C-alpha positions as YAML, in Angstrom:
chain: A
units: angstrom
residues:
- id: 1
  name: UNK
  ca: [107.28, 119.63, 130.64]
- id: 2
  name: UNK
  ca: [109.27, 116.43, 130.92]
- id: 3
  name: UNK
  ca: [112.95, 116.18, 131.80]
- id: 4
  name: UNK
  ca: [113.82, 115.66, 128.13]
- id: 5
  name: UNK
  ca: [112.30, 119.00, 127.17]
- id: 6
  name: UNK
  ca: [109.64, 117.45, 124.92]
- id: 7
  name: UNK
  ca: [106.12, 118.63, 125.62]
- id: 8
  name: UNK
  ca: [103.29, 116.11, 125.25]
- id: 9
  name: UNK
  ca: [105.31, 113.38, 123.55]
- id: 10
  name: UNK
  ca: [104.01, 109.97, 124.49]
- id: 11
  name: UNK
  ca: [106.66, 107.41, 123.65]
- id: 12
  name: UNK
  ca: [105.70, 103.75, 124.06]
- id: 13
  name: UNK
  ca: [108.85, 101.94, 123.04]
- id: 14
  name: UNK
  ca: [107.29, 98.60, 123.93]
- id: 15
  name: UNK
  ca: [104.55, 98.91, 121.30]
- id: 16
  name: UNK
  ca: [105.18, 97.33, 117.87]
- id: 17
  name: UNK
  ca: [103.30, 97.18, 114.59]
- id: 18
  name: UNK
  ca: [103.88, 93.67, 113.28]
- id: 19
  name: UNK
  ca: [102.39, 90.82, 111.30]
- id: 20
  name: UNK
  ca: [100.21, 88.18, 112.95]
- id: 21
  name: UNK
  ca: [99.92, 84.98, 110.91]
- id: 22
  name: UNK
  ca: [96.47, 83.57, 110.19]
- id: 23
  name: UNK
  ca: [95.15, 81.31, 107.48]
- id: 24
  name: UNK
  ca: [95.76, 77.63, 106.83]
- id: 25
  name: UNK
  ca: [98.77, 75.46, 106.19]
- id: 26
  name: UNK
  ca: [100.38, 76.44, 102.87]
- id: 27
  name: UNK
  ca: [97.96, 79.40, 102.63]
- id: 28
  name: UNK
  ca: [99.19, 82.20, 104.92]
- id: 29
  name: UNK
  ca: [97.25, 85.38, 105.55]
- id: 30
  name: UNK
  ca: [98.55, 88.13, 107.81]
- id: 31
  name: UNK
  ca: [96.94, 90.81, 109.95]
- id: 32
  name: UNK
  ca: [98.92, 93.97, 110.66]
- id: 33
  name: UNK
  ca: [98.47, 94.38, 114.39]
- id: 34
  name: UNK
  ca: [99.64, 96.73, 117.11]
- id: 35
  name: UNK
  ca: [100.90, 94.71, 120.07]
- id: 36
  name: UNK
  ca: [103.19, 94.88, 123.04]
- id: 37
  name: UNK
  ca: [106.69, 93.81, 122.14]
- id: 38
  name: UNK
  ca: [106.74, 90.85, 124.54]
- id: 39
  name: UNK
  ca: [103.26, 89.45, 123.83]
- id: 40
  name: UNK
  ca: [102.54, 86.42, 121.67]
- id: 41
  name: UNK
  ca: [102.56, 86.97, 117.92]
- id: 42
  name: UNK
  ca: [99.14, 85.69, 116.89]
- id: 43
  name: UNK
  ca: [96.93, 85.97, 119.94]
- id: 44
  name: UNK
  ca: [97.26, 89.15, 121.99]
- id: 45
  name: UNK
  ca: [97.13, 92.54, 120.27]
- id: 46
  name: UNK
  ca: [95.83, 96.04, 120.94]
- id: 47
  name: UNK
  ca: [94.51, 96.96, 117.50]
- id: 48
  name: UNK
  ca: [94.34, 95.59, 113.96]
- id: 49
  name: UNK
  ca: [95.44, 98.18, 111.40]
- id: 50
  name: UNK
  ca: [95.46, 96.17, 108.17]
- id: 51
  name: UNK
  ca: [95.75, 92.87, 106.33]
- id: 52
  name: UNK
  ca: [98.26, 91.34, 103.91]
- id: 53
  name: UNK
  ca: [97.77, 88.42, 101.52]
- id: 54
  name: UNK
  ca: [101.29, 87.33, 100.43]
- id: 55
  name: UNK
  ca: [100.23, 84.80, 97.79]
- id: 56
  name: UNK
  ca: [99.72, 86.40, 94.38]
- id: 57
  name: UNK
  ca: [96.36, 86.03, 92.65]
- id: 58
  name: UNK
  ca: [95.87, 85.12, 88.97]
- id: 59
  name: UNK
  ca: [97.08, 88.63, 87.93]
- id: 60
  name: UNK
  ca: [100.22, 88.29, 90.08]
- id: 61
  name: UNK
  ca: [98.98, 90.85, 92.66]
- id: 62
  name: UNK
  ca: [99.48, 90.68, 96.41]
- id: 63
  name: UNK
  ca: [96.74, 92.42, 98.38]
- id: 64
  name: UNK
  ca: [97.40, 94.84, 101.24]
- id: 65
  name: UNK
  ca: [94.73, 96.84, 103.02]
- id: 66
  name: UNK
  ca: [95.69, 99.50, 105.56]
- id: 67
  name: UNK
  ca: [93.80, 101.76, 107.94]
- id: 68
  name: UNK
  ca: [95.86, 104.94, 107.53]
- id: 69
  name: UNK
  ca: [94.13, 106.84, 110.35]
- id: 70
  name: UNK
  ca: [94.90, 104.13, 112.92]
- id: 71
  name: UNK
  ca: [98.46, 103.76, 111.60]
- id: 72
  name: UNK
  ca: [99.03, 107.51, 111.99]
- id: 73
  name: UNK
  ca: [97.59, 107.37, 115.51]
- id: 74
  name: UNK
  ca: [99.81, 104.50, 116.66]
- id: 75
  name: UNK
  ca: [102.98, 105.82, 115.03]
- id: 76
  name: UNK
  ca: [102.32, 109.24, 116.59]
- id: 77
  name: UNK
  ca: [102.04, 107.50, 119.96]
- id: 78
  name: UNK
  ca: [105.42, 105.82, 119.58]
- id: 79
  name: UNK
  ca: [104.64, 102.44, 118.02]
- id: 80
  name: UNK
  ca: [107.61, 101.08, 116.06]
- id: 81
  name: UNK
  ca: [106.93, 99.05, 112.88]
- id: 82
  name: UNK
  ca: [108.84, 95.81, 112.41]
- id: 83
  name: UNK
  ca: [111.26, 95.49, 109.49]
- id: 84
  name: UNK
  ca: [108.73, 93.62, 107.33]
- id: 85
  name: UNK
  ca: [105.94, 96.07, 108.13]
- id: 86
  name: UNK
  ca: [108.30, 98.98, 107.35]
- id: 87
  name: UNK
  ca: [108.88, 97.47, 103.91]
- id: 88
  name: UNK
  ca: [105.13, 97.07, 103.31]
- id: 89
  name: UNK
  ca: [104.36, 100.61, 104.48]
- id: 90
  name: UNK
  ca: [107.16, 101.93, 102.27]
- id: 91
  name: UNK
  ca: [105.75, 100.17, 99.21]
- id: 92
  name: UNK
  ca: [102.30, 101.53, 100.09]
- id: 93
  name: UNK
  ca: [103.68, 105.09, 100.23]
- id: 94
  name: UNK
  ca: [102.98, 105.58, 103.94]
- id: 95
  name: UNK
  ca: [106.66, 105.59, 105.02]
- id: 96
  name: UNK
  ca: [109.86, 106.21, 103.07]
- id: 97
  name: UNK
  ca: [111.14, 103.15, 101.22]
- id: 98
  name: UNK
  ca: [113.14, 100.80, 103.38]
- id: 99
  name: UNK
  ca: [116.82, 100.76, 102.29]
- id: 100
  name: UNK
  ca: [116.81, 96.98, 101.98]
- id: 101
  name: UNK
  ca: [114.24, 97.21, 99.16]
- id: 102
  name: UNK
  ca: [116.81, 98.89, 96.91]
- id: 103
  name: UNK
  ca: [119.40, 96.22, 97.71]
- id: 104
  name: UNK
  ca: [116.93, 93.41, 97.06]
- id: 105
  name: UNK
  ca: [115.88, 94.97, 93.75]
- id: 106
  name: UNK
  ca: [119.52, 95.33, 92.64]
- id: 107
  name: UNK
  ca: [120.24, 91.70, 93.51]
- id: 108
  name: UNK
  ca: [117.17, 90.49, 91.61]
- id: 109
  name: UNK
  ca: [118.12, 92.64, 88.60]
- id: 110
  name: UNK
  ca: [121.68, 91.23, 88.57]
- id: 111
  name: UNK
  ca: [120.37, 87.66, 88.92]
- id: 112
  name: UNK
  ca: [117.94, 88.20, 86.04]
- id: 113
  name: UNK
  ca: [120.73, 89.60, 83.85]
- id: 114
  name: UNK
  ca: [123.09, 86.69, 84.57]
- id: 115
  name: UNK
  ca: [120.39, 84.10, 83.82]
- id: 116
  name: UNK
  ca: [119.52, 85.92, 80.58]
- id: 117
  name: UNK
  ca: [123.18, 85.84, 79.53]
- id: 118
  name: UNK
  ca: [123.46, 82.12, 80.32]
- id: 119
  name: UNK
  ca: [120.57, 81.24, 78.01]
...
């Protein structure tokens, strides 16, 4: 038993789940990777747990693929998702919705209403 009273809890605060940018100029493509907090963004990572294509296709869809088993494993071992990854995982239903998503949606709704009134 550790000094904190928690049995068997492995907490790696230096491990992050974040986006690594790949793709070409003007055509980004991201890998969701598990990496040490201080390592380089695109090169050094421990595991790849998903992909994200931010540019919408002809049906206005953005593709995200996630490996839920590996995500559960890394989060159980103390990996902290970045803010952007938290938003993606919230939209995918893996984590609770990030509070900023509600704020962004309200702002977009207000902007849409003001532009509709101006027309």
